[in-house]
PDB file of C-alpha atoms and ligand atoms in Angstrom:
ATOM      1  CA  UNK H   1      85.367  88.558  -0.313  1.00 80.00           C
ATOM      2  CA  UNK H   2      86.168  92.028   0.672  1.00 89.00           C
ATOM      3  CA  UNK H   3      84.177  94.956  -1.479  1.00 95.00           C
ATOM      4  CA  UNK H   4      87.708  95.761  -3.101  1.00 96.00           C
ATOM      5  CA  UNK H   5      88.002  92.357  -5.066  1.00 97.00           C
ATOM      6  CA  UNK H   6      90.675  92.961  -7.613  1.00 98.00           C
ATOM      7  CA  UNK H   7      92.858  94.967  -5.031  1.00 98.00           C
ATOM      8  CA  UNK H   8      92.896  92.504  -2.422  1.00 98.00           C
ATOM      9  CA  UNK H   9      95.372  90.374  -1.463  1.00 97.00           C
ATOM     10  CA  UNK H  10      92.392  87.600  -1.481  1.00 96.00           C
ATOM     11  CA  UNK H  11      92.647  87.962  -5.100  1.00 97.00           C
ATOM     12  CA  UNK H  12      96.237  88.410  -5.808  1.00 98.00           C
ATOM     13  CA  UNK H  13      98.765  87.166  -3.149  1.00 98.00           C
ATOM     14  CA  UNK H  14     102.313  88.491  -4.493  1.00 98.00           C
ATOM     15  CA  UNK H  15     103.180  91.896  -4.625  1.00 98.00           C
ATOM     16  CA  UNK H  16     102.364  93.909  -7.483  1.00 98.00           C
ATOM     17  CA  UNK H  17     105.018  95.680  -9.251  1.00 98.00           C
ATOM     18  CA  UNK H  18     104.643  98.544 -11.022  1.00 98.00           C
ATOM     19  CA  UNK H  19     107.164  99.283 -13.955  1.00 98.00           C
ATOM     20  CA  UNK H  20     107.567 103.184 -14.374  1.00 98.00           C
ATOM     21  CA  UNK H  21     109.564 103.136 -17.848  1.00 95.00           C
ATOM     22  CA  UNK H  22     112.236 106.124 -18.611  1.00 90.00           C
ATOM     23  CA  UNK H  23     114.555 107.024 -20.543  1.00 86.00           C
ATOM     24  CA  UNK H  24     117.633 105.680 -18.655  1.00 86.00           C
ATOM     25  CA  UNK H  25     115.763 102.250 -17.823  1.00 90.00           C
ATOM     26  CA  UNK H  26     112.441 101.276 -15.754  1.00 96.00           C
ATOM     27  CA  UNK H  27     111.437 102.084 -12.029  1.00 97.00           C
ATOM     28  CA  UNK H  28     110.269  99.019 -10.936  1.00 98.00           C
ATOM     29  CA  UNK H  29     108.042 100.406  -7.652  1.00 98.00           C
ATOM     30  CA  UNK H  30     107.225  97.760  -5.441  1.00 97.00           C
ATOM     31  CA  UNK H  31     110.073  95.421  -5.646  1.00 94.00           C
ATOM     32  CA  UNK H  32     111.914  96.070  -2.413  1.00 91.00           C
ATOM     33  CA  UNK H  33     113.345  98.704  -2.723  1.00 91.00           C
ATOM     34  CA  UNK H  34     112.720 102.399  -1.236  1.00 97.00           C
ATOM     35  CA  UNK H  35     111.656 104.998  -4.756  1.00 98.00           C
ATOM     36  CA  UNK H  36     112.070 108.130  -4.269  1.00 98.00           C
ATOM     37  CA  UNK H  37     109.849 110.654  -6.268  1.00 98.00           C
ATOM     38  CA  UNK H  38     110.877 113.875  -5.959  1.00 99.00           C
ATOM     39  CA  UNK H  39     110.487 117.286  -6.988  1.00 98.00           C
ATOM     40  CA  UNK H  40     109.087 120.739  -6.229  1.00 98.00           C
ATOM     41  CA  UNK H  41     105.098 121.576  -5.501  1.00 98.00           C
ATOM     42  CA  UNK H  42     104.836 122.775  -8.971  1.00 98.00           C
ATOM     43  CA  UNK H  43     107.054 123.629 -12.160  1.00 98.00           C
ATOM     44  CA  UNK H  44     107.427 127.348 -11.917  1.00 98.00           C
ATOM     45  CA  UNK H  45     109.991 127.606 -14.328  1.00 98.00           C
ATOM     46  CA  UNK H  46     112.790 126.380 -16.728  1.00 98.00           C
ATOM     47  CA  UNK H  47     116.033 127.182 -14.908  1.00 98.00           C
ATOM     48  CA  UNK H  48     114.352 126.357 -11.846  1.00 98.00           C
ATOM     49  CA  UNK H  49     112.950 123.154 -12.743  1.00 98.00           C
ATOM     50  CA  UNK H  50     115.664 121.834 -14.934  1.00 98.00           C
ATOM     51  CA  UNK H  51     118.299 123.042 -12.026  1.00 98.00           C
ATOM     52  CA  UNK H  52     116.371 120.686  -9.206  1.00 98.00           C
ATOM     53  CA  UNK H  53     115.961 118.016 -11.649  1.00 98.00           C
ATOM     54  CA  UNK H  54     119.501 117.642 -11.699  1.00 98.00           C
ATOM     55  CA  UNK H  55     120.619 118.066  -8.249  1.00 98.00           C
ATOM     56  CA  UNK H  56     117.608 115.046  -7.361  1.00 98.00           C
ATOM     57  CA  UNK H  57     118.954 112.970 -10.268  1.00 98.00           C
ATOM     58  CA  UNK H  58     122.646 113.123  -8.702  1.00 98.00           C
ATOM     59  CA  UNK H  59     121.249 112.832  -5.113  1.00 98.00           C
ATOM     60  CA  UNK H  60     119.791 109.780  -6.214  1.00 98.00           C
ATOM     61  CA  UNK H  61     115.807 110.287  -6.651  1.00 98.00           C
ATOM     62  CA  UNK H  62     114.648 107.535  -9.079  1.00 98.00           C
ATOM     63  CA  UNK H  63     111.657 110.113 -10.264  1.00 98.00           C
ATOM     64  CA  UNK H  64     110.892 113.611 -10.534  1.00 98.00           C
ATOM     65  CA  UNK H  65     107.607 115.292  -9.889  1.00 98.00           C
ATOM     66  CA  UNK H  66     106.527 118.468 -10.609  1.00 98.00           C
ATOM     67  CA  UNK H  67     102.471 119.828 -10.529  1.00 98.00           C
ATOM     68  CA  UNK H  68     101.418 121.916 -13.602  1.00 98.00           C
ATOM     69  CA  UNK H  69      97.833 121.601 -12.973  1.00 97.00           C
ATOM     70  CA  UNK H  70      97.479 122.624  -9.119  1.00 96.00           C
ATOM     71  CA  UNK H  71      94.242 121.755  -7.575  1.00 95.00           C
ATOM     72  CA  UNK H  72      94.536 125.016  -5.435  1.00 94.00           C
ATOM     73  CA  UNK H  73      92.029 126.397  -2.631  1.00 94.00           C
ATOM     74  CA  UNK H  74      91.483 129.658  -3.322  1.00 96.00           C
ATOM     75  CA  UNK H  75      90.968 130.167  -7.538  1.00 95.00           C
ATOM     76  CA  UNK H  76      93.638 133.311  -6.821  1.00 96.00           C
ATOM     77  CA  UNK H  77      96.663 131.040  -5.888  1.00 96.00           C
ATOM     78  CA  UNK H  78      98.755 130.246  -8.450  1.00 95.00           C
ATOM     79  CA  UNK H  79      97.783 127.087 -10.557  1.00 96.00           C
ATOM     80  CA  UNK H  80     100.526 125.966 -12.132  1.00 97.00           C
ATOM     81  CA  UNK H  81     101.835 126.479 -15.944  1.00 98.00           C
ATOM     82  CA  UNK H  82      99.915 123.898 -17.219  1.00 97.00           C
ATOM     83  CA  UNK H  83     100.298 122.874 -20.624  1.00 96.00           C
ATOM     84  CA  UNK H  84     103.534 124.944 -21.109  1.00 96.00           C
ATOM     85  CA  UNK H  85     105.120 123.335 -18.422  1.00 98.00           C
ATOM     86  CA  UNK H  86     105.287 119.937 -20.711  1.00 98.00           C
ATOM     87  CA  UNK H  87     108.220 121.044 -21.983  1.00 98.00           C
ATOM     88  CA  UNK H  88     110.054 121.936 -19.186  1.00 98.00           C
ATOM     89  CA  UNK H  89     109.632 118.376 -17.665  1.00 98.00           C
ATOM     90  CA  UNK H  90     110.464 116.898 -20.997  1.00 98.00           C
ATOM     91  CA  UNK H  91     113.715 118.192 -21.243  1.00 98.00           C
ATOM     92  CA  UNK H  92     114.196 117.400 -17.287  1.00 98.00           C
ATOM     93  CA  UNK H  93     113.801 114.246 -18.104  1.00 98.00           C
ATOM     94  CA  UNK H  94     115.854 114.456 -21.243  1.00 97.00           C
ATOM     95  CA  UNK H  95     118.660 115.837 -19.382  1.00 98.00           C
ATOM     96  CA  UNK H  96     118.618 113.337 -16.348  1.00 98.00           C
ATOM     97  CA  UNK H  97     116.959 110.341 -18.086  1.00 97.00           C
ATOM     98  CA  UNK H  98     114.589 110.051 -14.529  1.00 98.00           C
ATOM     99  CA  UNK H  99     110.586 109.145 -15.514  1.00 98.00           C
ATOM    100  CA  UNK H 100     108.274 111.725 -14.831  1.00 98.00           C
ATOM    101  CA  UNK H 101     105.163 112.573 -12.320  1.00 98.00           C
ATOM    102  CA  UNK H 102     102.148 115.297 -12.740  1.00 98.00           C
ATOM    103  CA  UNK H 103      98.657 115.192 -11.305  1.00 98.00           C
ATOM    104  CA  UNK H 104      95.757 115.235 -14.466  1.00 98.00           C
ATOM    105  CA  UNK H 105      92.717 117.294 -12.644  1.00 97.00           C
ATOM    106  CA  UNK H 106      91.125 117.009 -16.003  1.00 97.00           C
ATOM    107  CA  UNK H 107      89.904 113.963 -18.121  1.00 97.00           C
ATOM    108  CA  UNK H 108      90.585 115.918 -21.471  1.00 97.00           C
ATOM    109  CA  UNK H 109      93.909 116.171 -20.635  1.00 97.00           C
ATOM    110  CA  UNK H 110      94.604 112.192 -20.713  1.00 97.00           C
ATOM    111  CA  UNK H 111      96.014 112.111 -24.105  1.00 97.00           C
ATOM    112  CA  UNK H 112      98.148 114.883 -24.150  1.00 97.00           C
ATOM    113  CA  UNK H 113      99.446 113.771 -20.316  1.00 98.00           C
ATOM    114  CA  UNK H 114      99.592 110.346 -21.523  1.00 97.00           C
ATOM    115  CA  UNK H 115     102.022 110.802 -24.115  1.00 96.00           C
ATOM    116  CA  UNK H 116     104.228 113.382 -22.226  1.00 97.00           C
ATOM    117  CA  UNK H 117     104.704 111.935 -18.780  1.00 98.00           C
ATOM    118  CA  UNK H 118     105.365 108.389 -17.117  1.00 98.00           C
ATOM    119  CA  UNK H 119     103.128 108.630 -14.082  1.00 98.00           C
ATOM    120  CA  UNK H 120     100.211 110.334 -13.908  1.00 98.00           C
ATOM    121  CA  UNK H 121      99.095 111.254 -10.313  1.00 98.00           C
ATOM    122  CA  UNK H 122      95.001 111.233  -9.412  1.00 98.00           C
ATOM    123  CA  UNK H 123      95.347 113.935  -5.795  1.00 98.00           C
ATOM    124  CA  UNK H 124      93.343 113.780  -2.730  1.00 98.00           C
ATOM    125  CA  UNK H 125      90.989 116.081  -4.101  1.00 98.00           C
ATOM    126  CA  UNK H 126      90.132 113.627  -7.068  1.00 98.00           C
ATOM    127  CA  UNK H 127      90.254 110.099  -5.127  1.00 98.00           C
ATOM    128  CA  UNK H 128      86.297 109.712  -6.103  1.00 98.00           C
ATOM    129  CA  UNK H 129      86.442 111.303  -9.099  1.00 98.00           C
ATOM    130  CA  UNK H 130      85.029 108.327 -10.327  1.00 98.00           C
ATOM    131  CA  UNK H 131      84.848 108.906 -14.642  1.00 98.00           C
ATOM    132  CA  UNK H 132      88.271 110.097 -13.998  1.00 98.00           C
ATOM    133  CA  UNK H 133      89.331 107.106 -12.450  1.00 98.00           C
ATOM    134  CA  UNK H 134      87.753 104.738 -15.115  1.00 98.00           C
ATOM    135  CA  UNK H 135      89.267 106.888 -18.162  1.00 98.00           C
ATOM    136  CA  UNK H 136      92.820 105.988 -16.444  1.00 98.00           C
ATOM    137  CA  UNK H 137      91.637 102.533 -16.386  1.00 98.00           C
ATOM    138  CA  UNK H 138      91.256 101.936 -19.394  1.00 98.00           C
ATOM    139  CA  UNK H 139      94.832 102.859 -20.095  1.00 97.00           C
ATOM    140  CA  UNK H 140      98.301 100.809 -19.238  1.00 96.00           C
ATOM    141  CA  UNK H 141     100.000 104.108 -17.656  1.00 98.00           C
ATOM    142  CA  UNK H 142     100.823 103.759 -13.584  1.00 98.00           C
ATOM    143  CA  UNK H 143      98.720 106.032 -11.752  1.00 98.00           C
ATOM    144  CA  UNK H 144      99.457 107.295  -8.560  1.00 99.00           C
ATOM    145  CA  UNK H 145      96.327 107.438  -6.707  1.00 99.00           C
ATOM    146  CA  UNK H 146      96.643 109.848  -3.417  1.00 98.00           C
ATOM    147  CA  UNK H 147      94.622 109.116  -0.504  1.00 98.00           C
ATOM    148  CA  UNK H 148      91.044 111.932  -0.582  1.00 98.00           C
ATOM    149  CA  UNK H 149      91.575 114.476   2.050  1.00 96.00           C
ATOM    150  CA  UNK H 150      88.949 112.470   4.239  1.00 96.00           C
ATOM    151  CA  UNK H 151      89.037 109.373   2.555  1.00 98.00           C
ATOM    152  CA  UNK H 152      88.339 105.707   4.765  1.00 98.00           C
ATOM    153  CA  UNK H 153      90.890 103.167   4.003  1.00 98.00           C
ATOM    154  CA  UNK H 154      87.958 101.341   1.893  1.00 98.00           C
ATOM    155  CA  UNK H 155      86.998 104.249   0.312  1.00 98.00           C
ATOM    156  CA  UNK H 156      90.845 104.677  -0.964  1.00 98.00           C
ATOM    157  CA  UNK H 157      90.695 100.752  -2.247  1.00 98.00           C
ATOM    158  CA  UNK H 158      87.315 101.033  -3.875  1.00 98.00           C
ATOM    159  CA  UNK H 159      89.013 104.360  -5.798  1.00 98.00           C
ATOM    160  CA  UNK H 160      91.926 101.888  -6.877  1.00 98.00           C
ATOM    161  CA  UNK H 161      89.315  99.457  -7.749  1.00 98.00           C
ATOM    162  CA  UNK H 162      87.461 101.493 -10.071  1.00 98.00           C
ATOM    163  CA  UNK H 163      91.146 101.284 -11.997  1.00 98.00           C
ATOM    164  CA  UNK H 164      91.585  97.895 -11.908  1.00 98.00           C
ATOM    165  CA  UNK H 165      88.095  96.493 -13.099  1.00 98.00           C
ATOM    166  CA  UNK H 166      88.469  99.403 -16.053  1.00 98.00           C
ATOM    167  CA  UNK H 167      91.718  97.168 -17.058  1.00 98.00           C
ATOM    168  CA  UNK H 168      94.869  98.973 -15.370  1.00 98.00           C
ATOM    169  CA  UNK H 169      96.680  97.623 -12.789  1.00 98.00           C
ATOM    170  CA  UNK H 170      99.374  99.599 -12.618  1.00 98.00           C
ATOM    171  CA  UNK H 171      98.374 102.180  -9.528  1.00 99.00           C
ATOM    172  CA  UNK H 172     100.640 102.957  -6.894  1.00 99.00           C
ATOM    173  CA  UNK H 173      98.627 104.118  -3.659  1.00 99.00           C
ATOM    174  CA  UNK H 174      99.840 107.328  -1.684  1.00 99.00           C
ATOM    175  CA  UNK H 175      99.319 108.330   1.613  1.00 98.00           C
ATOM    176  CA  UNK H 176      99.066 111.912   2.458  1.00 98.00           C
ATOM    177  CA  UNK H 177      97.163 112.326   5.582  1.00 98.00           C
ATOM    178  CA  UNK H 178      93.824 112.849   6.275  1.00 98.00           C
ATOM    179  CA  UNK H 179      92.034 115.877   7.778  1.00 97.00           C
ATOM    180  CA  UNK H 180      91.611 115.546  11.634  1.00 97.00           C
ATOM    181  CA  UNK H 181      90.456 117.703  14.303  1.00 97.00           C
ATOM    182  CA  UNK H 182      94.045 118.428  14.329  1.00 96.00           C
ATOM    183  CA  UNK H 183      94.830 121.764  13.229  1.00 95.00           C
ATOM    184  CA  UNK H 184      98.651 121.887  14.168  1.00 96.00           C
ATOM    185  CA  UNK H 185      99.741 120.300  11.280  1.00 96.00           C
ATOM    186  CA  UNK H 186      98.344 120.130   7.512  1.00 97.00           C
ATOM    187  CA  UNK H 187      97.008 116.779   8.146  1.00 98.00           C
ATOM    188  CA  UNK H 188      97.322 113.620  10.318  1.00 98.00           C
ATOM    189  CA  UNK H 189      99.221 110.897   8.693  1.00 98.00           C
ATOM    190  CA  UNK H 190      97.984 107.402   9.031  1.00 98.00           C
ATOM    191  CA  UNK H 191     101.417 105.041   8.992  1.00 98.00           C
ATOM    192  CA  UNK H 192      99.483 102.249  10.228  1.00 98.00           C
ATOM    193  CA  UNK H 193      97.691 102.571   7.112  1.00 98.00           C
ATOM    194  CA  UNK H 194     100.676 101.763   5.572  1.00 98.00           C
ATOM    195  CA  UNK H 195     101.030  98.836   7.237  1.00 98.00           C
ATOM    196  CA  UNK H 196      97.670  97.637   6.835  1.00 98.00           C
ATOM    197  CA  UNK H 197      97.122  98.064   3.242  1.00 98.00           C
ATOM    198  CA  UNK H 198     100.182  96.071   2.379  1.00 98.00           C
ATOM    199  CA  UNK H 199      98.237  93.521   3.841  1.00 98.00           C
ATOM    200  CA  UNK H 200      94.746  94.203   2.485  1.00 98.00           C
ATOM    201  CA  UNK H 201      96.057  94.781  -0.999  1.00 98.00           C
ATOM    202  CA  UNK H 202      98.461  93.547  -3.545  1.00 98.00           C
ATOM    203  CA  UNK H 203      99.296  97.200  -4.730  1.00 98.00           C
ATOM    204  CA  UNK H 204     102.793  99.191  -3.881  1.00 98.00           C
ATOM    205  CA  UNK H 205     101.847 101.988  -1.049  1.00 98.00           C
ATOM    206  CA  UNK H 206     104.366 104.743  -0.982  1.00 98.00           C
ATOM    207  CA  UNK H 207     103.750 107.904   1.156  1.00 99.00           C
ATOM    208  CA  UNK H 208     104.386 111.601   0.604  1.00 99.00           C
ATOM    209  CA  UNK H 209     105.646 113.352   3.408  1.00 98.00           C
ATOM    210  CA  UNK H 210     105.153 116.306   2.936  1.00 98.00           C
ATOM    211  CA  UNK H 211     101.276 117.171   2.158  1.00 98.00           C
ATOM    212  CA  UNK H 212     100.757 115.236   4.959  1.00 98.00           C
ATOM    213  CA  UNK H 213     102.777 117.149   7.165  1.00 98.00           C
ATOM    214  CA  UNK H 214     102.565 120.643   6.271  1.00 98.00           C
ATOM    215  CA  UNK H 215     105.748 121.642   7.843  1.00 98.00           C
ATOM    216  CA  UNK H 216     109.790 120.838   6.408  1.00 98.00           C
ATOM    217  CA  UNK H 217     110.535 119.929   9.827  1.00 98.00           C
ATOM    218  CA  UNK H 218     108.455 117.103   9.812  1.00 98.00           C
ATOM    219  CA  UNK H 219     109.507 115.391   6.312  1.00 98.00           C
ATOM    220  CA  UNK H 220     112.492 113.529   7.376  1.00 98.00           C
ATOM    221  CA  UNK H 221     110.625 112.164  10.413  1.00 98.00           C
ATOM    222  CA  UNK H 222     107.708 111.084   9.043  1.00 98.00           C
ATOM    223  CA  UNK H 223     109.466 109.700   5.924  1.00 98.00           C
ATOM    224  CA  UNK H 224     111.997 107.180   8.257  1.00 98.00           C
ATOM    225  CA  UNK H 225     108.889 106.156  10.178  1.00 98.00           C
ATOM    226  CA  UNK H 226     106.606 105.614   6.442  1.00 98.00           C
ATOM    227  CA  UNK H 227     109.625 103.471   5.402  1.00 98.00           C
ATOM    228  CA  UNK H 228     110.226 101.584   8.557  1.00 98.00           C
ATOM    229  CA  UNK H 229     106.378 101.004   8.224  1.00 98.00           C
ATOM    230  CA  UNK H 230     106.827  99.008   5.001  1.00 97.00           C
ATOM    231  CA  UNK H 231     105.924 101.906   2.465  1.00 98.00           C
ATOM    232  CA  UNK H 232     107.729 101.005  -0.822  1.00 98.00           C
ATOM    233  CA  UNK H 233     108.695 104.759  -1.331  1.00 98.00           C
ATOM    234  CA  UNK H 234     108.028 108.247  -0.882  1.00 98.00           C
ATOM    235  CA  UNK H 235     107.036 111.245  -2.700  1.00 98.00           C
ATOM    236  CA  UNK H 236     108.711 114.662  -1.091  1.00 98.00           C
ATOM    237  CA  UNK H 237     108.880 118.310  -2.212  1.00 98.00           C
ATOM    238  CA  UNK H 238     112.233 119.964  -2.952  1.00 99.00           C
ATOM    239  CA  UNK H 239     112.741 123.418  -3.962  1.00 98.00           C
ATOM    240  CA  UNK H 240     116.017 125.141  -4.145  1.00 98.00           C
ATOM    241  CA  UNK H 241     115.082 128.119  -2.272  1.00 98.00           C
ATOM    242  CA  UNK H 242     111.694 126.909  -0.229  1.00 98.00           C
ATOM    243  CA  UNK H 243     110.855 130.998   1.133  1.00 98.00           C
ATOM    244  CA  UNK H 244     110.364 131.962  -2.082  1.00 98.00           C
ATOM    245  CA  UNK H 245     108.536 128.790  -3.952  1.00 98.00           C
ATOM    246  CA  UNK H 246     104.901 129.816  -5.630  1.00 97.00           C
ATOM    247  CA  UNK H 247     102.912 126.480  -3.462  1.00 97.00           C
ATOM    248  CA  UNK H 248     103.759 124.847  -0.420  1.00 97.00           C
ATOM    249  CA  UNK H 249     107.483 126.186   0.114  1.00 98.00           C
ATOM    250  CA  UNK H 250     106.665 125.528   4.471  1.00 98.00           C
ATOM    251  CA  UNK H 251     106.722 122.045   3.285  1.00 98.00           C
ATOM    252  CA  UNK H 252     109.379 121.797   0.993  1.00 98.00           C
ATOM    253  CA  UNK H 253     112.760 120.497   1.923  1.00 99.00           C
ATOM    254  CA  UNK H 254     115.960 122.064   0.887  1.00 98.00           C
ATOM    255  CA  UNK H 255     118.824 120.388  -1.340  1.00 98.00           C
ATOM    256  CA  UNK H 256     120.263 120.040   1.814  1.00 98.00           C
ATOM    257  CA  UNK H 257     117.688 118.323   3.857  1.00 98.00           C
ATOM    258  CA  UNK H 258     116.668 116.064   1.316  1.00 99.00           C
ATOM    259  CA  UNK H 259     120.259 114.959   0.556  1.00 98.00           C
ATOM    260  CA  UNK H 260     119.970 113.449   4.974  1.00 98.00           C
ATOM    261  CA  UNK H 261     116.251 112.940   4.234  1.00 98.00           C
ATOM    262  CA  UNK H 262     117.260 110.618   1.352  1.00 98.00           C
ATOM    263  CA  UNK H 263     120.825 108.673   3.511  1.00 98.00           C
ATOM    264  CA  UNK H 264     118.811 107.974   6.347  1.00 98.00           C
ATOM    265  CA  UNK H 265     115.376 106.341   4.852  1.00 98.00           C
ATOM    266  CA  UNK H 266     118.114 104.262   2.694  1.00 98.00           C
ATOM    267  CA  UNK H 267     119.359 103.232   5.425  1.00 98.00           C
ATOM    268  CA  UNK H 268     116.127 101.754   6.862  1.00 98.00           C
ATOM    269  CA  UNK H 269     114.885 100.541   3.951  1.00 97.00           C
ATOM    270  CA  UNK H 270     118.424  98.597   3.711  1.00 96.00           C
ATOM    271  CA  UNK H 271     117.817  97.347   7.392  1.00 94.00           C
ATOM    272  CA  UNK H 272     113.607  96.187   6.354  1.00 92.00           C
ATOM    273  CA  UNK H 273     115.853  93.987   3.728  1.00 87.00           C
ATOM    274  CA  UNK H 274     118.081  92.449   5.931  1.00 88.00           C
ATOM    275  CA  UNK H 275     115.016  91.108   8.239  1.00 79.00           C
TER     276      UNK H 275
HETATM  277  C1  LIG Q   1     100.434 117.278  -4.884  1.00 77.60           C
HETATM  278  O1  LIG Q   1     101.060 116.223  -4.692  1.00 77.60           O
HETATM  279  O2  LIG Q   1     100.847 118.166  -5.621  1.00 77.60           O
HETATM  280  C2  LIG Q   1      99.131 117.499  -4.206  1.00 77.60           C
HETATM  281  C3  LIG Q   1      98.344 118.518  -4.537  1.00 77.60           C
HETATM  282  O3  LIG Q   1      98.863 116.592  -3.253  1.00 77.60           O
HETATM  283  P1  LIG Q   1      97.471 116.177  -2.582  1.00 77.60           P
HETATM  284  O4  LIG Q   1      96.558 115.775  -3.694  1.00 77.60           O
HETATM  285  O5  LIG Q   1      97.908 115.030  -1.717  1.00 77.60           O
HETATM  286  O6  LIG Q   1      96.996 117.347  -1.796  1.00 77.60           O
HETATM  287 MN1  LIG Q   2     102.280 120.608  -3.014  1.00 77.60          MN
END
């Protein structure tokens, strides 16, 4: 067998879902259909947040994200609200009944994430963050588990492993790039990888444009060719008014451009179906 046992598709031929439950129903990620999780960088405020929420929720997104713990380079960026940003989601997903997505940086913050939100998102920067990884294990919640910033495809498995052997098999892999001797762009994003893990593992793959990219301009691009690839969604970054967002507003995509970001990877994914 491969080193990624419970992962593989050796071990597990169909497809695994993974049931995201919310208010207004389940997300069921993986079952052939494009999900959309969307939101901005981080939750930077109430009006802001709850204002987005709702525009995504009538655009169509079938989850909202929103950082409150932001793994940040420099210690003197902003690092998101943290525990009083709960709330805010709470009541976005209140309002628009869509399930909800933060990263946890920190394993003492499992039970309080665990009991507010619906997804809880391991980043790049905590792909081998190995005790973290086996405390989410040992839970039922989905994880999203984000491809580390220089992670090998195995690597990336053996993280999702570490999940699965602890008892969870509810993780959703990301793709966000990996760091290249490319400098023009955040990162270089792998869409074969897409392709290739769907047929290494058993797990949804979804990727998130946007991280990987860097730039707004290369979202919708990137996102058609992740879905034509055979991801089963994508996470992207939306703020209402990108120039002045606290984190990663040169990657964020207007109401505008998601609303043509979000018709034309339907319409792919629509096409993948009818194959
Ligand atoms: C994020 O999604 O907010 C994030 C920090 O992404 P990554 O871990 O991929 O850098
Ligand atoms: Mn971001």
């Amino acid at each position: 067998m491969k080193p990624f046992k419970l992962v593989s598709r050796e071990y597990k031929k169909e497809n695994t879902i993974v049931e995201i439950k919310s208010p207004s129903g389940s997300v069921l990620l993986g079952h052939g259909n494009c999900t959309i999780i969307a939101g901005p960088c981080a939750v930077e405020n109430r009006e802001d947040y709850l204002e987005i929420s709702q525009f995504l929720k009538a655009a169509g997104a079938h989850a909202l994200r929103g950082g409150l713990f932001k793994p940040r380079t420099s210690p003197y960026s902003f690092k998101g609200l943290g525990h009083a940003g709960l709330e805010i989601m709470q009541e976005a997903r209140e309002i628009t009944g869509l399930p909800l997505v933060t990263e946890i940086m920190d394993i003492r913050d499992i039970d309080i994430l665990y009991e507010s939100v619906d997804v809880l998102q391991v980043g790049s920067r905590n792909m081998q963050n190995f005790s973290l990884l086996e405390e989410l294990g040992k839970t039922k919640k989905p994880v999203l588990l984000k491809r580390g910033l220089s992670a090998t495809i195995e690597e990336w498995l053996l993280a999702a492993e570490y999940m699965l052997k602890a008892g969870n098999q509810n993780v959703i892999l990301c793709e966000r790039g990996i760091r290249t001797f490319e400098p023009y762009m955040r990162n270089t994003v792998d869409i074969a990888a897409v392709a290739l893990v769907k047929e290494l593992s058993h797990l949804p793959v979804i990727v998130d444009p946007s991280h990987a990219t860097g730039k707004w301009k290369m979202v919708t691009p990137v996102a058609r060719a992740a879905i034509a690839a055979g991801a089963d969604g994508l996470m992207v970054e939306v703020h209402q008014e990108p120039d002045r967002a606290l984190s990663d507003g040169k990657q964020s995509l207007t109401p505008e451009n998601f609303l043509r970001l979000y018709e034309q990877v339907m319409q792919i994914s629509t096409l993948n179906r009818s194959q």
